[in-house]
Amino acid sequence: MQSNDQRGPGRATMTSTAAMVVLVLMTGLAVGAGATWLALSRDDDGVAASPDGCAEFRSVDLVVAPEMYSVVVAALADVTPDCVQVDPALRPGMEVARGASLGSGLPDVWIPEAHFVATEAFLGQATRPRLLVKSLARTPVVLVGGDAAQRFATWGDAEASGLVSVPNPESSVVGALAVTAPEAEARAVGRTRDAARQLLVPFAQAQSARTVAGEDATVQPAMFARRSPRLVVATEQQLETVDGRADLRDLTPAVGAPVLDFPLMVAADAAPGSRALARALAEHLEGDVGRSLISDEGLRAPGEDDEASLRPPAAKAIAEAVFSWSQLSVPSAMLAVVDASGSMDADAGNGSRMDLLADAARIGLGFLPDHARVGLWIFSIDKGGPGKDWRELEPIRRLDDLRFGRTQRYALRERADEMSSLTDGGTGLYDTALAAYREALKNYRPKYSNSVVLMTDGRNEDPGSISLEQLLQQLEQLKDPDRPVRMVGIAISGDADLAALRRMARVTGGEAYLAAQPEDVLGVFAQAVLSR
């Protein structure tokens, strides 16, 4: 055996070379891993977040739409560095946008259901996030029905039929896209945009009727029996994951479907490295493993069947439709209180002020659904007898309530016809307002928007009534957050005490409106009735 000193130079060189190769390989692997993490730990300017690559990049706030949650959680397990904490939160896009508009801020990384929730129309003054990837995945918004359900030619026809149940558009992107689908398809099906928007009225009122009946609290594809003709707004993903209902079919009109496309966004003030993590997530989902995750969750990869999608209207139009839905879909319980003092006989061009108000009431009744609850009072001074300034013409009842062979709607129209013959005396405003508010509280209905609509062209003239300050104090004491009743004032002409009406209304969470010209009465009446 040779000693080390006796070994030839060749063997020593080979050993040294092998050791060097191992050292280089190990160094290379370490450098490679470090480079990979360094890329994730740099911000957009390429500057490392900290010397060790982690100290300033410990946590990323990530929020994802429910439909994509499982996909994102699985992908993050593969792309998140060990020293980074990411706890993805599942929150609907509407909820995130509403919170941001109220000042709660946006998450570092956000994957909502659609782009429109990240616009000014929904975020308000909050800083808009930066779009990193246009779409991570897709799923169409569809109409689902069983064997007895029919496929309508258009979204508008389906929704106006009264057969469609939809998730609440105020909290659901799916619902918001559904209620604007008639506008999105308008040109393709030969409708004007205004005509398409009008279809929202019967759709919302049908939903309102179901709300009163305690129905549609939860909307899902299998909510109806097999032989039901009803349709449900859902996503293709939901339809594909329903168990035990082989009868359910996609009955979306041939014109196309709105689509959830799950954009990837990063907040302008996001934590350092958030954008790099978001890019890593996007790249992973674009690969084979990511596409498999997307497919396994019943979603489509970006770009699939784009030609079949229905492009939504502008974000502002969607926001307006959602607001209109919030007004129309909540049923009304209203006590209309009309000034019948002598000043209502004043000429208004095409009749007296009372004539115009009666016309507005008749027209307004035509737009209210059968399940709306409406009552009618008139007032002046001592109209109901000594010391009682108000007189009940009809109590608060459903418009389809049948009494003595006539419906409440018919009775109110008859009363509107006779109101012009009932005017006289001065204006007993304050006592009437208090009595009407008490009456509305007594008739409160929990699933309705309860209100007193007080219409006058004057100011309080009853010397024996309570004062305005006493009225406001008593309204404040009567107000019940668990039984909200709003007072809504309508000042008919500049002669009315708009300031007093406004103070009364605002104590109860309502508002007052001015009909300065006779032709304004109908529009202001509609605005007041629909206000929430």
Coordinates of C-alpha atoms in Angstrom, one line a residue:
M1 CA 0.0 0.0 0.0
Q2 CA 1.3 3.4 -0.9
S3 CA 1.4 6.3 1.5
N4 CA 0.0 9.6 0.5
D5 CA 3.4 10.8 -0.2
Q6 CA 4.0 8.0 -2.5
R7 CA 0.8 8.5 -4.6
G8 CA 1.3 9.9 -8.1
P9 CA 0.3 13.4 -9.0
G10 CA -2.5 12.1 -11.4
R11 CA -4.6 10.6 -8.6
A12 CA -4.3 13.7 -6.4
T13 CA -5.4 15.9 -9.3
M14 CA -8.4 13.7 -10.1
T15 CA -9.5 13.8 -6.4
S16 CA -9.1 17.5 -6.3
T17 CA -11.0 18.0 -9.6
A18 CA -13.9 15.8 -8.4
A19 CA -14.2 17.8 -5.2
M20 CA -14.1 21.0 -7.2
V21 CA -16.9 19.8 -9.4
V22 CA -19.1 18.8 -6.4
L23 CA -18.4 22.2 -4.9
V24 CA -19.3 24.0 -8.1
L25 CA -22.5 22.0 -8.5
M26 CA -23.6 22.6 -4.9
T27 CA -22.8 26.3 -5.3
G28 CA -24.7 26.4 -8.5
L29 CA -27.8 24.8 -6.9
A30 CA -27.6 27.2 -4.0
V31 CA -27.2 30.2 -6.4
G32 CA -30.1 28.9 -8.5
A33 CA -32.4 28.5 -5.5
G34 CA -31.3 31.9 -4.2
A35 CA -32.0 33.5 -7.6
T36 CA -35.4 31.9 -7.8
W37 CA -36.4 33.3 -4.4
L38 CA -34.6 36.6 -5.1
A39 CA -36.9 37.0 -8.1
L40 CA -39.9 36.6 -5.8
S41 CA -38.5 38.9 -3.1
R42 CA -37.9 41.8 -5.4
D43 CA -40.5 44.5 -5.9
D44 CA -41.4 46.0 -9.3
D45 CA -38.2 48.0 -9.5
G46 CA -36.1 44.9 -9.1
V47 CA -34.9 45.9 -5.6
A48 CA -34.6 43.1 -3.0
A49 CA -37.2 43.4 -0.3
S50 CA -34.5 42.8 2.4
P51 CA -30.9 41.5 2.7
D52 CA -32.1 38.0 3.6
G53 CA -34.8 38.0 1.0
C54 CA -37.6 37.5 3.6
A55 CA -37.5 39.9 6.5
E56 CA -39.9 42.4 4.8
F57 CA -41.9 39.9 2.9
R58 CA -43.4 37.6 5.5
S59 CA -47.1 37.9 4.7
V60 CA -49.3 38.6 1.6
D61 CA -52.9 39.5 1.9
L62 CA -54.7 37.5 -0.9
V63 CA -58.5 37.4 -1.5
V64 CA -60.1 35.2 -4.1
A65 CA -63.6 34.7 -5.4
P66 CA -65.4 31.5 -4.1
E67 CA -65.4 29.8 -7.5
M68 CA -61.6 30.0 -7.8
Y69 CA -60.7 29.4 -4.1
S70 CA -59.8 25.7 -4.3
V71 CA -57.7 26.2 -7.5
V72 CA -55.7 29.1 -5.9
V73 CA -55.1 27.2 -2.6
A74 CA -53.7 24.2 -4.5
A75 CA -51.5 26.4 -6.7
L76 CA -50.2 28.4 -3.8
A77 CA -48.9 25.2 -2.2
D78 CA -46.6 24.9 -5.1
V79 CA -45.4 28.5 -5.6
T80 CA -45.3 30.1 -2.2
P81 CA -41.7 30.2 -0.7
D82 CA -41.3 28.6 2.7
C83 CA -40.7 31.9 4.5
V84 CA -43.8 33.6 3.2
Q85 CA -47.2 33.4 4.9
V86 CA -50.2 33.5 2.6
D87 CA -53.6 32.7 4.0
P88 CA -56.0 33.2 1.1
A89 CA -59.4 34.5 2.1
L90 CA -62.6 33.5 0.3
R91 CA -64.8 36.6 -0.3
P92 CA -67.2 37.6 -3.1
G93 CA -66.0 40.5 -5.2
M94 CA -69.1 42.6 -4.4
E95 CA -68.2 42.3 -0.7
V96 CA -64.6 43.3 -1.3
A97 CA -65.6 46.3 -3.4
R98 CA -68.2 47.5 -1.0
G99 CA -65.6 47.4 1.9
A100 CA -63.1 49.3 -0.2
S101 CA -65.6 52.0 -1.1
L102 CA -66.2 52.5 2.6
G103 CA -62.5 52.8 3.3
S104 CA -61.4 49.4 4.4
G105 CA -58.8 49.1 1.6
L106 CA -58.1 46.4 -0.9
P107 CA -56.1 43.1 -0.5
D108 CA -52.5 42.9 -1.8
V109 CA -53.6 40.4 -4.3
W110 CA -57.2 40.1 -5.5
I111 CA -58.9 37.6 -7.8
P112 CA -62.5 38.8 -8.2
E113 CA -65.2 37.2 -10.4
A114 CA -65.1 39.9 -13.0
H115 CA -63.4 43.2 -13.9
F116 CA -66.3 45.5 -13.3
V117 CA -66.1 45.2 -9.5
A118 CA -62.7 46.8 -9.6
T119 CA -63.9 50.0 -11.3
E120 CA -64.8 53.4 -9.8
A121 CA -68.5 52.6 -10.2
F122 CA -68.1 50.0 -7.4
L123 CA -64.9 51.1 -5.6
G124 CA -65.9 54.7 -5.3
Q125 CA -62.9 56.8 -4.3
A126 CA -60.7 53.9 -3.4
T127 CA -57.5 53.5 -5.5
R128 CA -58.1 51.0 -8.3
P129 CA -55.8 47.9 -8.2
R130 CA -53.4 47.2 -11.1
L131 CA -54.4 44.5 -13.5
L132 CA -51.7 41.9 -13.8
V133 CA -53.5 39.1 -15.7
K134 CA -56.8 39.6 -17.6
S135 CA -58.2 36.2 -16.9
L136 CA -57.0 33.1 -14.9
A137 CA -60.0 31.0 -15.8
R138 CA -63.6 31.3 -17.0
T139 CA -67.1 30.0 -16.3
P140 CA -70.3 31.1 -18.1
V141 CA -73.4 32.4 -16.3
V142 CA -76.2 30.2 -17.4
L143 CA -79.9 29.5 -17.0
V144 CA -80.5 26.1 -15.5
G145 CA -83.8 24.2 -15.7
G146 CA -85.3 20.7 -15.6
D147 CA -87.2 18.7 -18.1
A148 CA -90.3 20.9 -17.8
A149 CA -88.5 24.2 -18.3
Q150 CA -88.2 25.9 -21.6
R151 CA -85.3 27.7 -23.4
F152 CA -86.3 31.3 -24.1
A153 CA -85.1 33.1 -27.2
T154 CA -83.4 35.9 -25.2
W155 CA -82.4 36.7 -21.6
G156 CA -84.9 39.5 -21.6
D157 CA -87.8 37.2 -22.5
A158 CA -86.7 34.7 -19.8
E159 CA -86.4 37.3 -17.0
A160 CA -89.6 39.0 -17.9
S161 CA -91.5 35.7 -17.7
G162 CA -91.5 35.6 -13.9
L163 CA -89.9 32.1 -14.0
V164 CA -86.3 33.0 -13.3
S165 CA -84.7 33.0 -9.8
V166 CA -81.4 34.9 -9.5
P167 CA -78.8 35.4 -6.7
N168 CA -79.1 38.9 -5.2
P169 CA -77.3 41.3 -7.6
E170 CA -76.3 43.5 -4.7
S171 CA -74.0 40.8 -3.3
S172 CA -73.4 38.5 -6.3
V173 CA -71.5 39.2 -9.5
V174 CA -73.4 36.3 -11.1
G175 CA -76.7 38.1 -10.2
A176 CA -75.4 41.5 -11.4
L177 CA -74.4 40.0 -14.8
A178 CA -77.7 38.3 -15.1
V179 CA -79.8 41.4 -14.6
T180 CA -77.8 43.3 -17.2
A181 CA -77.8 40.4 -19.7
P182 CA -80.9 41.9 -21.5
E183 CA -78.9 45.1 -22.1
A184 CA -75.8 43.2 -23.2
E185 CA -77.8 41.3 -25.8
A186 CA -80.0 44.2 -26.9
R187 CA -78.4 45.0 -30.2
A188 CA -78.1 41.3 -31.2
V189 CA -81.8 40.6 -30.5
G190 CA -83.2 43.9 -32.0
R191 CA -84.1 45.7 -28.8
T192 CA -83.2 49.3 -27.9
R193 CA -81.1 49.7 -24.8
D194 CA -84.0 51.5 -23.0
A195 CA -86.4 48.7 -23.9
A196 CA -83.9 46.2 -22.5
R197 CA -83.6 48.2 -19.3
Q198 CA -87.3 48.3 -18.8
L199 CA -87.4 44.5 -18.6
L200 CA -85.7 44.8 -15.2
V201 CA -89.0 46.1 -13.7
P202 CA -91.1 42.9 -14.1
F203 CA -88.0 40.8 -13.2
A204 CA -87.4 42.6 -10.0
Q205 CA -91.1 42.7 -9.1
A206 CA -91.4 39.0 -9.5
Q207 CA -88.5 38.6 -7.1
S208 CA -90.2 41.0 -4.8
A209 CA -93.3 38.8 -4.7
R210 CA -91.2 35.8 -3.9
T211 CA -89.5 37.7 -1.1
V212 CA -92.8 38.4 0.5
A213 CA -93.7 34.8 0.2
G214 CA -90.5 33.8 2.0
E215 CA -89.0 32.2 -1.2
D216 CA -85.6 32.3 -2.9
A217 CA -83.7 32.9 0.3
T218 CA -81.0 30.7 -1.3
V219 CA -80.6 30.4 -5.0
Q220 CA -79.0 27.2 -6.4
P221 CA -79.4 25.0 -9.5
A222 CA -81.4 22.1 -7.8
M223 CA -83.7 24.3 -5.8
F224 CA -86.9 23.3 -7.8
A225 CA -88.6 19.9 -8.2
R226 CA -88.0 17.9 -11.4
R227 CA -91.3 18.9 -13.0
S228 CA -91.0 22.6 -12.3
P229 CA -90.9 25.1 -15.2
R230 CA -88.7 27.4 -13.2
L231 CA -85.2 28.5 -14.3
V232 CA -82.2 29.4 -12.0
V233 CA -79.3 31.7 -12.8
A234 CA -76.1 29.8 -11.9
T235 CA -72.6 29.2 -13.3
E236 CA -71.6 26.4 -15.6
Q237 CA -69.3 25.3 -12.8
Q238 CA -72.3 25.0 -10.4
L239 CA -74.3 23.0 -12.9
E240 CA -71.5 20.5 -13.5
T241 CA -71.0 19.8 -9.8
V242 CA -74.7 19.1 -9.0
D243 CA -75.2 15.6 -7.8
G244 CA -78.4 13.5 -8.2
R245 CA -80.1 15.7 -10.7
A246 CA -79.4 14.3 -14.2
D247 CA -82.5 16.2 -15.5
L248 CA -80.9 19.6 -15.1
R249 CA -79.9 21.3 -18.3
D250 CA -78.2 24.4 -19.6
L251 CA -81.1 26.4 -21.1
T252 CA -79.2 29.6 -21.8
P253 CA -80.5 31.6 -24.8
A254 CA -78.5 31.0 -28.0
V255 CA -77.4 34.7 -28.1
G256 CA -74.7 33.8 -25.5
A257 CA -73.9 34.0 -21.9
P258 CA -72.1 36.5 -19.6
V259 CA -68.9 35.1 -18.2
L260 CA -66.9 35.2 -14.9
D261 CA -63.3 35.6 -16.0
F262 CA -61.4 35.9 -12.7
P263 CA -58.8 38.7 -13.4
L264 CA -55.6 38.8 -11.2
M265 CA -55.0 42.2 -9.6
V266 CA -52.5 43.7 -7.3
A267 CA -53.2 46.7 -5.0
A268 CA -51.2 49.9 -5.7
D269 CA -49.9 49.9 -2.2
A270 CA -49.4 46.1 -1.9
A271 CA -46.7 44.6 0.3
P272 CA -43.3 44.2 -1.3
G273 CA -43.0 41.1 -3.4
S274 CA -46.8 40.7 -3.8
R275 CA -46.6 41.3 -7.5
A276 CA -43.9 38.7 -7.9
L277 CA -45.9 36.1 -6.0
A278 CA -48.9 37.0 -8.1
R279 CA -46.9 36.4 -11.3
A280 CA -45.6 33.1 -10.0
L281 CA -49.2 32.1 -9.3
A282 CA -50.4 33.1 -12.8
E283 CA -47.5 31.3 -14.5
H284 CA -48.3 28.1 -12.5
L285 CA -51.9 28.3 -13.6
E286 CA -50.9 28.7 -17.2
G287 CA -49.0 25.4 -17.1
D288 CA -50.2 21.9 -17.4
V289 CA -50.6 21.4 -13.7
G290 CA -52.5 24.6 -13.3
R291 CA -54.8 23.9 -16.2
S292 CA -55.5 20.5 -14.7
L293 CA -56.5 22.2 -11.4
I294 CA -58.8 24.6 -13.3
S295 CA -60.4 21.7 -15.2
D296 CA -60.9 19.6 -12.1
E297 CA -62.9 22.4 -10.5
G298 CA -65.3 22.6 -13.4
L299 CA -63.8 25.8 -14.9
R300 CA -62.5 26.6 -18.3
A301 CA -59.1 27.8 -19.2
P302 CA -58.8 31.4 -20.5
G303 CA -59.8 31.9 -24.1
E304 CA -62.0 28.8 -24.4
D305 CA -65.2 29.6 -26.4
D306 CA -64.8 33.4 -26.2
E307 CA -67.1 33.7 -29.2
A308 CA -70.0 32.4 -27.2
S309 CA -69.7 35.0 -24.4
L310 CA -72.0 37.9 -24.0
R311 CA -70.0 41.1 -23.4
P312 CA -71.4 43.0 -20.4
P313 CA -72.3 46.6 -20.5
A314 CA -70.1 49.3 -19.0
A315 CA -69.4 49.1 -15.2
K316 CA -71.5 52.3 -14.7
A317 CA -74.5 50.7 -16.4
I318 CA -74.1 47.5 -14.2
A319 CA -74.0 49.7 -11.1
E320 CA -77.1 51.5 -12.1
A321 CA -78.9 48.3 -12.8
V322 CA -77.9 46.9 -9.4
F323 CA -79.2 50.1 -7.8
S324 CA -82.5 49.9 -9.7
W325 CA -82.9 46.3 -8.6
S326 CA -82.3 47.3 -5.0
Q327 CA -85.2 49.8 -5.3
L328 CA -87.6 47.6 -7.3
S329 CA -87.1 44.2 -5.7
V330 CA -88.0 45.3 -2.1
P331 CA -91.8 45.4 -1.8
S332 CA -93.4 48.7 -0.6
A333 CA -95.7 49.2 2.3
M334 CA -96.7 52.9 2.0
L335 CA -99.2 55.2 3.7
A336 CA -99.8 58.1 1.3
V337 CA -100.8 61.3 3.2
V338 CA -102.1 64.0 0.9
D339 CA -102.7 67.7 1.7
A340 CA -106.4 68.5 1.0
S341 CA -106.3 72.1 2.2
G342 CA -107.8 74.9 0.1
S343 CA -104.5 75.9 -1.4
M344 CA -104.5 72.6 -3.4
D345 CA -107.2 74.1 -5.6
A346 CA -104.6 76.5 -7.0
D347 CA -104.3 76.4 -10.8
A348 CA -101.4 74.3 -12.0
G349 CA -101.8 74.8 -15.8
N350 CA -103.6 71.6 -16.7
G351 CA -105.9 71.6 -13.7
S352 CA -105.4 72.2 -10.0
R353 CA -102.5 71.0 -7.9
M354 CA -104.8 68.3 -6.5
D355 CA -105.8 67.2 -10.0
L356 CA -102.2 66.7 -11.0
L357 CA -101.4 64.9 -7.8
A358 CA -104.4 62.6 -8.3
D359 CA -103.2 61.8 -11.8
A360 CA -99.7 61.0 -10.5
A361 CA -101.3 58.7 -7.9
R362 CA -103.4 56.9 -10.6
I363 CA -100.3 56.4 -12.8
G364 CA -98.1 55.3 -9.9
L365 CA -100.6 52.7 -8.8
G366 CA -100.3 51.1 -12.3
F367 CA -96.6 50.4 -11.7
L368 CA -96.9 48.9 -8.2
P369 CA -97.2 45.1 -8.1
D370 CA -100.2 43.4 -6.5
H371 CA -98.3 42.5 -3.3
A372 CA -97.5 46.2 -2.6
R373 CA -99.3 47.5 0.5
V374 CA -100.8 51.0 0.2
G375 CA -103.1 53.2 2.3
L376 CA -104.4 56.7 1.8
W377 CA -105.1 59.6 4.1
I378 CA -106.0 63.3 3.4
F379 CA -105.5 66.2 5.8
S380 CA -106.2 69.9 6.4
I381 CA -107.4 71.3 9.7
D382 CA -110.1 69.2 11.6
K383 CA -110.5 67.1 8.4
G384 CA -111.4 64.1 10.5
G385 CA -113.5 66.0 13.0
P386 CA -112.7 68.5 15.8
G387 CA -109.0 68.3 16.9
K388 CA -108.2 65.6 14.2
D389 CA -106.5 67.0 11.1
W390 CA -106.4 63.8 9.1
R391 CA -109.0 61.5 7.6
E392 CA -108.5 57.9 6.5
L393 CA -109.8 57.2 3.0
E394 CA -108.3 53.6 2.7
P395 CA -106.3 51.7 5.3
I396 CA -103.0 50.1 4.4
R397 CA -103.7 46.8 2.6
R398 CA -102.2 44.8 -0.3
L399 CA -103.3 46.1 -3.7
D400 CA -104.8 42.7 -4.5
D401 CA -106.7 42.5 -1.2
L402 CA -110.4 42.0 -2.1
R403 CA -113.0 43.7 0.1
F404 CA -116.7 44.2 -0.7
G405 CA -116.2 43.0 -4.3
R406 CA -113.3 45.4 -5.1
T407 CA -109.6 45.2 -4.8
Q408 CA -107.5 47.7 -2.9
R409 CA -106.1 49.0 -6.1
Y410 CA -109.5 49.7 -7.5
A411 CA -110.6 51.4 -4.3
L412 CA -107.5 53.7 -4.3
R413 CA -108.2 54.7 -7.9
E414 CA -111.8 55.6 -6.9
R415 CA -110.5 57.7 -4.0
A416 CA -108.0 59.5 -6.3
D417 CA -110.9 60.5 -8.5
E418 CA -112.8 62.1 -5.6
M419 CA -109.9 63.9 -3.9
S420 CA -110.4 67.1 -5.9
S421 CA -113.8 67.5 -4.3
L422 CA -112.5 67.1 -0.8
T423 CA -110.2 70.2 -0.5
D424 CA -110.9 73.0 2.0
G425 CA -109.4 74.7 5.0
G426 CA -105.9 75.3 6.2
T427 CA -102.9 72.9 6.6
G428 CA -102.6 70.8 9.7
L429 CA -99.2 69.3 8.9
Y430 CA -97.5 68.4 12.2
D431 CA -100.2 66.5 14.0
T432 CA -101.0 64.6 10.8
A433 CA -97.3 63.7 10.3
L434 CA -97.1 62.3 13.8
A435 CA -100.3 60.3 13.6
A436 CA -99.3 58.9 10.2
Y437 CA -95.9 57.7 11.5
R438 CA -97.6 56.0 14.4
E439 CA -100.0 54.3 12.0
A440 CA -97.2 53.1 9.7
L441 CA -95.4 51.6 12.7
K442 CA -98.5 49.8 13.8
N443 CA -98.8 48.3 10.3
Y444 CA -95.1 47.5 10.0
R445 CA -94.2 44.5 7.7
P446 CA -90.7 43.1 8.1
K447 CA -90.1 42.0 4.5
Y448 CA -91.2 45.4 3.1
S449 CA -89.8 48.9 2.8
N450 CA -92.1 50.7 5.1
S451 CA -92.8 54.4 4.6
V452 CA -95.0 57.4 5.1
V453 CA -95.2 59.6 1.9
L454 CA -96.3 63.0 3.0
M455 CA -97.4 65.4 0.2
T456 CA -98.2 69.1 0.8
D457 CA -98.1 72.5 -0.9
G458 CA -98.1 74.5 2.4
R459 CA -96.8 74.8 5.9
N460 CA -98.4 74.0 9.3
E461 CA -101.3 76.5 10.0
D462 CA -103.0 74.7 12.9
P463 CA -102.6 76.9 15.9
G464 CA -103.5 74.1 18.3
S465 CA -101.0 71.6 17.0
I466 CA -97.7 70.5 18.4
S467 CA -94.6 72.5 17.4
L468 CA -92.0 71.3 14.9
E469 CA -89.5 70.7 17.6
Q470 CA -92.0 68.6 19.6
L471 CA -92.8 66.6 16.5
L472 CA -89.1 65.9 15.8
Q473 CA -88.6 64.9 19.4
Q474 CA -91.5 62.4 19.3
L475 CA -90.4 61.0 15.9
E476 CA -87.0 60.4 17.3
Q477 CA -88.5 58.6 20.3
L478 CA -90.8 56.5 18.1
K479 CA -88.1 55.5 15.6
D480 CA -87.2 51.8 16.0
P481 CA -84.1 50.4 14.3
D482 CA -85.7 46.9 14.4
R483 CA -88.9 48.2 12.7
P484 CA -87.6 51.0 10.3
V485 CA -90.2 53.3 8.9
R486 CA -89.1 56.2 6.7
M487 CA -91.0 59.4 6.3
V488 CA -90.7 60.8 2.7
G489 CA -91.8 64.4 2.0
I490 CA -92.9 65.9 -1.3
A491 CA -93.1 69.6 -1.4
I492 CA -95.6 70.6 -4.1
S493 CA -94.4 74.0 -5.4
G494 CA -92.2 76.6 -3.7
D495 CA -95.0 77.5 -1.3
A496 CA -94.4 74.3 0.7
D497 CA -92.3 74.2 3.8
L498 CA -89.5 72.0 2.3
A499 CA -87.2 72.7 5.2
A500 CA -89.7 71.3 7.7
L501 CA -90.4 68.3 5.5
R502 CA -86.7 67.6 5.2
R503 CA -86.2 67.8 9.0
M504 CA -89.1 65.4 9.6
A505 CA -87.9 63.0 7.0
R506 CA -84.2 62.9 8.0
V507 CA -85.1 62.1 11.7
T508 CA -86.6 58.8 10.4
G509 CA -83.9 58.0 7.7
G510 CA -86.0 59.4 4.9
E511 CA -85.7 62.4 2.5
A512 CA -87.8 65.3 1.2
Y513 CA -88.2 66.2 -2.5
L514 CA -89.3 69.4 -4.3
A515 CA -91.8 69.3 -7.2
A516 CA -91.1 72.9 -8.2
Q517 CA -93.3 72.8 -11.4
P518 CA -96.6 71.0 -12.0
E519 CA -95.1 68.7 -14.6
D520 CA -92.5 67.6 -11.9
V521 CA -95.1 65.9 -9.7
L522 CA -95.2 62.5 -11.4
G523 CA -91.4 62.2 -11.6
V524 CA -90.9 63.3 -8.0
F525 CA -93.7 61.0 -6.8
A526 CA -92.0 58.1 -8.5
Q527 CA -88.6 59.1 -7.0
A528 CA -90.1 59.3 -3.5
V529 CA -91.9 56.0 -3.7
L530 CA -88.9 54.1 -5.1
S531 CA -86.4 55.7 -2.6
R532 CA -85.1 53.3 0.0

